[in-house]
């Protein structure tokens, strides 16, 4: 038997999430069984703990889009009992049962060996959000960003992706301007290494100006909406924005084509879910090297399976700071 957060849907279509004890034979098909140590809470988890937002296919469902743990049994030659592994993406926790459980069974192709220097707890403090932050930074670097080029903007900075992006960029020597709508998080953000904090309202006005003064050498954008529309017009000549999320909305409000054709600005789409194994491994290796673990510790809010319905609702309202680490065995 093992404990899991199970989401059920009643005849009226209303969902409820409770911690239940499940038999091992209820685990789905897969070639690797993992004893989960930790999971975390992402925006998508908030959706899947609740009505699902169209992501969950079948009920009862175990959410949790990422986890880290120890292989218990494997039918795949790449993994053996005792190996430490991390999983993010591949629609685990949405279409497939996920990490809000003491046990998970998945495809070996979806796993990444835990990089040296990271514990399973640290890996989930990083989680999908942190992996995505690293992928965004790698994409900016691949498009020529270096610390000498100037200031780098991080939007939604007090959130999960933003916090990890801020800490990694600062460690790499970048001067980070962190955008937040929560002024009370200013000390947290400068503690992560932000050189300065930009109030969100400075970037939310939708304008029809074709361009604004050049201000940013790069940007990790987690919010889109009117902020991305403004930021594109403020990018330096030839600079890139890594577009990660849509916390402020799925449209790029007020955007015009001018930044692309007059300043050669690049908008780089970042997807963590279907990233090939080699890129994931490269990103996890970089995280183990470039993310300061003392800063990561300041981002962590510890939680258990029973906290998840509350935290799922909170992340949908933008009220979670940094990274929740869920100890599924507590
Ligand atoms: P969080 O909820 O932890 O952080 C989002 C942050 O965005 C909030 O903390 C807040 O930061 C800011 N924010 C919230 N609402 C608004 C708003 N209306 N206007 C402007 N800013 C707002 O989420 P994550 O960091 O985990 O994820 C961020 C986004 O990235 C989400 O949309 C998520 O779905 C997406 N994502 C995409 C991935 C991919 O593969 N592309 C992977 C992981 C996440 P503050 O309080 O500092 O202003």
Short mmCIF file of C-alpha atoms and ligand atoms in Angstrom, two decimals:
data_model
loop_
_atom_site.label_atom_id
_atom_site.label_comp_id
_atom_site.label_asym_id
_atom_site.label_seq_id
_atom_site.Cartn_x
_atom_site.Cartn_y
_atom_site.Cartn_z
CA UNK A 1 0.00 0.00 0.00
CA UNK A 2 1.08 3.61 -0.55
CA UNK A 3 -0.38 7.06 0.08
CA UNK A 4 -1.42 9.35 -2.75
CA UNK A 5 -3.42 12.51 -3.34
CA UNK A 6 -6.35 11.23 -5.39
CA UNK A 7 -8.61 13.56 -7.37
CA UNK A 8 -12.08 12.17 -8.04
CA UNK A 9 -14.97 13.52 -10.10
CA UNK A 10 -18.59 12.99 -9.01
CA UNK A 11 -21.68 12.52 -11.18
CA UNK A 12 -22.23 16.31 -11.29
CA UNK A 13 -18.68 16.80 -12.59
CA UNK A 14 -17.42 18.30 -9.29
CA UNK A 15 -13.87 17.29 -8.32
CA UNK A 16 -12.47 16.58 -4.84
CA UNK A 17 -8.90 15.84 -3.76
CA UNK A 18 -8.13 13.62 -0.75
CA UNK A 19 -5.15 11.63 0.54
CA UNK A 20 -5.92 7.91 0.17
CA UNK A 21 -4.12 4.63 0.72
CA UNK A 22 -3.83 2.72 -2.57
CA UNK A 23 -2.76 -0.86 -3.36
CA UNK A 24 0.45 -1.32 -5.38
CA UNK A 25 -1.51 -3.05 -8.14
CA UNK A 26 -3.44 0.18 -8.77
CA UNK A 27 -0.26 1.75 -10.25
CA UNK A 28 -0.47 2.29 -14.02
CA UNK A 29 1.60 0.37 -16.57
CA UNK A 30 5.22 1.44 -17.01
CA UNK A 31 8.73 0.03 -16.95
CA UNK A 32 10.19 1.76 -13.87
CA UNK A 33 8.65 1.90 -10.39
CA UNK A 34 9.97 4.79 -8.28
CA UNK A 35 9.73 5.30 -4.52
CA UNK A 36 8.99 9.03 -4.57
CA UNK A 37 10.79 11.25 -2.04
CA UNK A 38 9.60 14.71 -3.06
CA UNK A 39 7.30 16.48 -5.48
CA UNK A 40 6.41 20.16 -5.87
CA UNK A 41 3.62 22.54 -6.92
CA UNK A 42 3.43 24.14 -10.35
CA UNK A 43 0.66 26.20 -11.97
CA UNK A 44 -0.45 23.10 -13.90
CA UNK A 45 -0.66 21.17 -10.62
CA UNK A 46 -3.04 23.82 -9.31
CA UNK A 47 -5.26 23.12 -12.31
CA UNK A 48 -5.02 19.31 -11.95
CA UNK A 49 -5.73 19.30 -8.18
CA UNK A 50 -8.91 21.23 -9.00
CA UNK A 51 -11.22 20.72 -11.99
CA UNK A 52 -8.25 19.93 -14.25
CA UNK A 53 -8.40 22.81 -16.71
CA UNK A 54 -8.78 20.30 -19.55
CA UNK A 55 -5.42 18.69 -18.74
CA UNK A 56 -6.67 15.56 -16.90
CA UNK A 57 -8.12 12.84 -19.12
CA UNK A 58 -9.37 10.21 -16.62
CA UNK A 59 -10.52 10.05 -13.00
CA UNK A 60 -9.61 8.97 -10.36
CA UNK A 61 -6.34 10.79 -10.97
CA UNK A 62 -3.06 11.29 -9.10
CA UNK A 63 -1.61 14.75 -10.01
CA UNK A 64 1.97 15.94 -9.59
CA UNK A 65 3.78 16.94 -12.80
CA UNK A 66 7.23 16.25 -11.37
CA UNK A 67 8.95 14.11 -8.74
CA UNK A 68 12.34 12.89 -7.54
CA UNK A 69 13.01 9.59 -5.82
CA UNK A 70 14.72 6.21 -5.87
CA UNK A 71 14.15 3.41 -8.37
CA UNK A 72 12.45 0.48 -6.65
CA UNK A 73 12.21 -1.85 -9.66
CA UNK A 74 13.05 -1.50 -13.34
CA UNK A 75 12.37 -3.53 -16.49
CA UNK A 76 14.61 -1.15 -18.45
CA UNK A 77 18.40 -1.73 -18.59
CA UNK A 78 19.14 1.99 -18.13
CA UNK A 79 17.89 1.95 -14.52
CA UNK A 80 18.43 -0.36 -11.52
CA UNK A 81 16.98 -0.47 -8.01
CA UNK A 82 18.60 2.21 -5.87
CA UNK A 83 19.23 4.74 -8.69
CA UNK A 84 18.21 8.31 -7.87
CA UNK A 85 16.04 9.84 -10.59
CA UNK A 86 14.09 12.98 -11.44
CA UNK A 87 11.05 13.34 -13.67
CA UNK A 88 9.49 16.46 -15.18
CA UNK A 89 7.04 16.85 -18.02
CA UNK A 90 5.85 14.26 -20.58
CA UNK A 91 2.30 15.03 -19.35
CA UNK A 92 2.91 12.99 -16.19
CA UNK A 93 0.48 14.27 -13.55
CA UNK A 94 -1.92 15.32 -16.33
CA UNK A 95 -2.60 12.39 -18.68
CA UNK A 96 -0.57 9.92 -16.58
CA UNK A 97 -0.52 9.45 -12.79
CA UNK A 98 2.08 11.72 -11.25
CA UNK A 99 4.24 12.49 -8.26
CA UNK A 100 1.72 13.23 -5.48
CA UNK A 101 2.19 9.69 -4.18
CA UNK A 102 4.72 7.58 -2.34
CA UNK A 103 5.07 5.45 -5.48
CA UNK A 104 4.96 6.16 -9.20
CA UNK A 105 5.29 3.93 -12.25
CA UNK A 106 6.49 5.57 -15.47
CA UNK A 107 8.33 5.02 -18.74
CA UNK A 108 12.13 4.90 -18.46
CA UNK A 109 12.34 7.40 -21.36
CA UNK A 110 10.80 10.08 -19.14
CA UNK A 111 13.39 9.84 -16.35
CA UNK A 112 16.70 11.65 -15.94
CA UNK A 113 19.40 10.37 -13.57
CA UNK A 114 19.76 12.79 -10.66
CA UNK A 115 22.90 14.85 -11.35
CA UNK A 116 25.80 14.59 -8.89
CA UNK A 117 25.60 17.27 -6.22
CA UNK A 118 21.80 17.49 -6.07
CA UNK A 119 19.64 15.72 -3.46
CA UNK A 120 16.12 14.58 -4.36
CA UNK A 121 14.85 17.43 -2.14
CA UNK A 122 16.95 20.04 -3.98
CA UNK A 123 15.84 18.56 -7.32
CA UNK A 124 12.23 19.22 -6.40
CA UNK A 125 13.03 22.66 -5.04
CA UNK A 126 14.18 23.20 -8.62
CA UNK A 127 11.42 21.11 -10.25
CA UNK A 128 9.77 21.87 -13.58
CA UNK A 129 9.89 25.59 -12.78
CA UNK A 130 13.65 25.58 -12.21
CA UNK A 131 14.37 23.32 -15.16
CA UNK A 132 12.38 25.70 -17.35
CA UNK A 133 14.29 28.69 -15.96
CA UNK A 134 17.56 26.95 -16.90
CA UNK A 135 16.28 26.08 -20.38
CA UNK A 136 15.31 29.75 -20.84
CA UNK A 137 18.77 30.95 -19.78
CA UNK A 138 20.45 28.39 -22.06
CA UNK A 139 18.31 29.64 -24.97
CA UNK A 140 19.32 33.26 -24.25
CA UNK A 141 22.99 32.24 -24.06
CA UNK A 142 22.66 30.28 -27.33
CA UNK A 143 21.41 33.55 -28.86
CA UNK A 144 24.43 35.51 -27.71
CA UNK A 145 23.59 36.78 -24.21
CA UNK A 146 26.62 37.42 -22.01
CA UNK A 147 26.87 39.42 -18.75
CA UNK A 148 28.71 42.34 -20.46
CA UNK A 149 25.75 42.98 -22.78
CA UNK A 150 23.69 44.67 -20.05
CA UNK A 151 20.79 44.24 -17.68
CA UNK A 152 18.54 41.15 -17.88
CA UNK A 153 14.86 41.40 -16.96
CA UNK A 154 13.02 38.58 -15.15
CA UNK A 155 9.23 38.91 -14.95
CA UNK A 156 7.03 37.16 -12.36
CA UNK A 157 10.26 37.15 -10.39
CA UNK A 158 8.89 36.04 -7.02
CA UNK A 159 7.24 33.00 -8.61
CA UNK A 160 8.90 29.63 -9.14
CA UNK A 161 10.44 30.10 -12.59
CA UNK A 162 11.32 33.72 -11.83
CA UNK A 163 13.03 32.94 -8.51
CA UNK A 164 15.26 30.25 -9.99
CA UNK A 165 16.04 32.35 -13.08
CA UNK A 166 17.00 35.30 -10.86
CA UNK A 167 19.32 33.19 -8.68
CA UNK A 168 21.05 31.46 -11.62
CA UNK A 169 21.51 34.64 -13.67
CA UNK A 170 22.95 36.47 -10.66
CA UNK A 171 25.34 33.59 -9.94
CA UNK A 172 26.47 33.70 -13.59
CA UNK A 173 27.38 37.38 -13.19
CA UNK A 174 24.35 39.00 -14.84
CA UNK A 175 22.82 42.19 -13.50
CA UNK A 176 19.19 41.16 -12.91
CA UNK A 177 16.18 43.50 -12.80
CA UNK A 178 13.37 41.55 -11.13
CA UNK A 179 9.75 42.49 -11.92
CA UNK A 180 7.24 41.80 -9.17
CA UNK A 181 3.70 42.80 -8.28
CA UNK A 182 4.46 42.03 -4.63
CA UNK A 183 6.61 44.88 -3.22
CA UNK A 184 6.88 42.96 0.06
CA UNK A 185 9.04 40.40 -1.79
CA UNK A 186 11.74 42.98 -2.65
CA UNK A 187 14.17 41.79 0.07
CA UNK A 188 13.61 38.17 -0.98
CA UNK A 189 14.48 39.05 -4.59
CA UNK A 190 17.60 41.04 -3.76
CA UNK A 191 18.57 38.14 -1.46
CA UNK A 192 18.41 35.86 -4.52
CA UNK A 193 20.81 38.22 -6.28
CA UNK A 194 18.57 40.72 -8.10
CA UNK A 195 20.39 44.05 -8.55
CA UNK A 196 17.10 45.92 -8.45
CA UNK A 197 13.36 45.39 -8.26
CA UNK A 198 10.99 46.80 -10.90
CA UNK A 199 7.39 47.34 -9.76
CA UNK A 200 5.01 45.39 -12.04
CA UNK A 201 2.83 48.47 -12.66
CA UNK A 202 5.74 50.18 -14.49
CA UNK A 203 5.22 47.66 -17.31
CA UNK A 204 1.49 46.96 -17.41
CA UNK A 205 0.25 49.97 -19.39
CA UNK A 206 -0.67 48.96 -22.94
CA UNK A 207 0.71 51.52 -25.40
CA UNK A 208 0.64 51.80 -29.19
CA UNK A 209 4.20 53.17 -29.32
CA UNK A 210 6.19 51.26 -31.96
CA UNK A 211 9.36 51.22 -29.83
CA UNK A 212 10.62 52.50 -26.47
CA UNK A 213 14.15 53.28 -25.26
CA UNK A 214 16.42 50.23 -25.30
CA UNK A 215 16.72 48.89 -21.76
CA UNK A 216 17.29 45.11 -21.61
CA UNK A 217 20.01 42.79 -22.94
CA UNK A 218 17.77 39.78 -22.34
CA UNK A 219 14.55 38.76 -20.65
CA UNK A 220 13.09 35.64 -19.03
CA UNK A 221 9.37 36.29 -19.30
CA UNK A 222 7.01 34.12 -17.25
CA UNK A 223 3.87 36.28 -17.52
CA UNK A 224 3.17 37.41 -21.12
CA UNK A 225 0.05 39.68 -21.33
CA UNK A 226 0.64 43.45 -21.44
CA UNK A 227 4.09 43.12 -19.82
CA UNK A 228 5.54 41.09 -22.70
CA UNK A 229 3.98 43.55 -25.16
CA UNK A 230 5.89 46.41 -23.46
CA UNK A 231 9.14 44.53 -22.85
CA UNK A 232 9.53 43.56 -26.52
CA UNK A 233 9.60 47.29 -27.40
CA UNK A 234 12.29 47.92 -24.74
CA UNK A 235 14.74 45.21 -25.80
CA UNK A 236 18.23 46.18 -26.97
CA UNK A 237 19.10 45.80 -30.63
CA UNK A 238 19.41 42.04 -31.45
CA UNK A 239 18.44 40.95 -27.92
CA UNK A 240 16.19 37.99 -27.06
CA UNK A 241 13.22 37.30 -24.81
CA UNK A 242 12.73 33.72 -23.59
CA UNK A 243 8.97 33.28 -23.44
CA UNK A 244 8.13 30.76 -20.71
CA UNK A 245 4.67 31.35 -19.29
CA UNK A 246 1.35 33.14 -19.29
CA UNK A 247 0.67 34.08 -15.67
CA UNK A 248 -0.77 37.42 -16.89
CA UNK A 249 -2.64 36.01 -19.89
CA UNK A 250 -2.16 34.09 -23.12
CA UNK A 251 -2.18 37.15 -25.42
CA UNK A 252 0.75 39.54 -25.96
CA UNK A 253 -1.20 42.73 -25.43
CA UNK A 254 -0.13 45.84 -27.28
CA UNK A 255 2.58 43.97 -29.21
CA UNK A 256 3.65 45.32 -32.58
CA UNK A 257 5.95 43.87 -35.21
CA UNK A 258 8.36 46.84 -34.95
CA UNK A 259 10.79 45.34 -32.37
CA UNK A 260 11.35 42.35 -34.66
CA UNK A 261 11.91 44.21 -37.91
CA UNK A 262 13.57 47.42 -36.65
CA UNK A 263 15.66 46.01 -33.80
CA UNK A 264 16.07 42.34 -34.76
CA UNK A 265 14.58 41.25 -31.43
CA UNK A 266 14.07 37.49 -30.97
CA UNK A 267 11.16 35.88 -29.15
CA UNK A 268 12.28 32.40 -28.08
CA UNK A 269 9.60 29.88 -27.09
CA UNK A 270 10.55 27.62 -24.18
CA UNK A 271 8.83 24.28 -23.61
CA UNK A 272 9.98 21.98 -20.81
CA UNK A 273 7.40 19.22 -21.28
CA UNK A 274 8.63 17.50 -24.45
CA UNK A 275 12.33 18.47 -24.26
CA UNK A 276 14.58 15.70 -25.59
CA UNK A 277 16.59 13.73 -23.03
CA UNK A 278 19.95 15.27 -24.03
CA UNK A 279 18.72 18.83 -23.39
CA UNK A 280 17.18 17.83 -20.07
CA UNK A 281 20.41 16.22 -18.96
CA UNK A 282 22.39 19.27 -20.09
CA UNK A 283 20.02 21.57 -18.17
CA UNK A 284 20.12 19.46 -14.98
CA UNK A 285 23.93 19.38 -15.13
CA UNK A 286 23.98 23.17 -15.49
CA UNK A 287 21.53 23.54 -12.58
CA UNK A 288 23.78 21.43 -10.32
CA UNK A 289 26.68 23.72 -11.29
CA UNK A 290 25.09 27.18 -11.60
CA UNK A 291 22.27 27.35 -9.03
CA UNK A 292 23.55 28.37 -5.59
CA UNK A 293 22.08 25.86 -3.13
CA UNK A 294 22.01 28.44 -0.28
CA UNK A 295 19.78 30.66 -2.42
CA UNK A 296 17.62 27.68 -3.38
CA UNK A 297 17.08 27.01 0.32
CA UNK A 298 15.58 30.52 0.78
CA UNK A 299 12.97 29.75 -1.92
CA UNK A 300 11.61 26.61 -0.24
CA UNK A 301 8.19 26.33 1.40
CA UNK A 302 7.90 22.79 2.83
CA UNK A 303 4.60 20.91 2.43
CA UNK A 304 2.94 17.49 2.73
CA UNK A 305 0.29 15.72 0.64
CA UNK A 306 -2.50 17.11 2.84
CA UNK A 307 -1.38 20.71 2.12
CA UNK A 308 -1.83 20.29 -1.63
CA UNK A 309 -5.48 21.33 -2.13
CA UNK A 310 -4.72 24.66 -0.35
CA UNK A 311 -1.44 25.21 -2.22
CA UNK A 312 -2.99 24.26 -5.57
CA UNK A 313 -5.58 27.01 -5.13
CA UNK A 314 -2.89 29.49 -3.96
CA UNK A 315 -0.61 29.03 -6.99
CA UNK A 316 -3.52 29.68 -9.35
CA UNK A 317 -3.96 33.07 -7.61
CA UNK A 318 -0.22 33.92 -7.89
CA UNK A 319 0.13 33.70 -4.09
CA UNK A 320 2.93 31.13 -3.84
CA UNK A 321 6.43 32.51 -3.32
CA UNK A 322 9.41 30.63 -4.70
CA UNK A 323 9.23 26.84 -4.64
CA UNK A 324 7.03 24.46 -2.65
CA UNK A 325 8.75 21.16 -1.79
CA UNK A 326 6.27 18.38 -1.00
CA UNK A 327 7.58 15.58 1.22
CA UNK A 328 5.21 12.79 0.14
CA UNK A 329 6.33 10.56 3.04
CA UNK A 330 5.72 13.10 5.83
P1 LIG B 1 4.18 30.94 -10.13
O1 LIG B 1 2.74 31.05 -9.85
O2 LIG B 1 5.11 30.40 -9.09
O3 LIG B 1 4.76 32.36 -10.56
C1 LIG B 1 4.10 33.20 -11.47
C2 LIG B 1 4.40 34.64 -11.06
O4 LIG B 1 3.86 35.51 -12.06
C3 LIG B 1 3.71 35.07 -9.78
O5 LIG B 1 4.42 34.68 -8.63
C4 LIG B 1 3.69 36.57 -9.95
O6 LIG B 1 5.00 37.05 -9.65
C5 LIG B 1 3.49 36.73 -11.46
N1 LIG B 1 2.09 36.99 -11.79
C6 LIG B 1 0.99 36.30 -11.41
N2 LIG B 1 -0.12 36.83 -11.92
C7 LIG B 1 0.27 37.90 -12.64
C8 LIG B 1 -0.42 38.88 -13.41
N3 LIG B 1 -1.74 38.86 -13.55
N4 LIG B 1 0.31 39.84 -14.01
C9 LIG B 1 1.65 39.86 -13.92
N5 LIG B 1 2.38 38.97 -13.19
C10 LIG B 1 1.68 38.00 -12.57
O7 LIG B 1 4.33 30.08 -11.48
P2 LIG B 1 5.65 29.47 -12.13
O8 LIG B 1 6.78 30.39 -11.91
O9 LIG B 1 5.80 28.05 -11.74
O10 LIG B 1 5.24 29.47 -13.67
C11 LIG B 1 5.18 30.72 -14.36
C12 LIG B 1 4.50 30.52 -15.70
O11 LIG B 1 5.28 29.64 -16.50
C13 LIG B 1 3.11 29.87 -15.63
O12 LIG B 1 2.30 30.45 -16.61
C14 LIG B 1 3.39 28.40 -15.95
O13 LIG B 1 2.26 27.76 -16.48
C15 LIG B 1 4.50 28.54 -16.97
N6 LIG B 1 5.38 27.40 -17.07
C16 LIG B 1 5.76 27.02 -18.33
C17 LIG B 1 6.62 25.98 -18.50
C18 LIG B 1 7.07 25.63 -19.87
O14 LIG B 1 7.51 24.50 -20.11
N7 LIG B 1 7.02 26.57 -20.78
C19 LIG B 1 7.09 25.19 -17.36
C20 LIG B 1 6.74 25.74 -16.07
C21 LIG B 1 5.89 26.80 -15.95
P3 LIG B 1 5.20 38.38 -8.78
O15 LIG B 1 4.36 38.20 -7.56
O16 LIG B 1 6.67 38.42 -8.51
O17 LIG B 1 4.72 39.50 -9.64
#
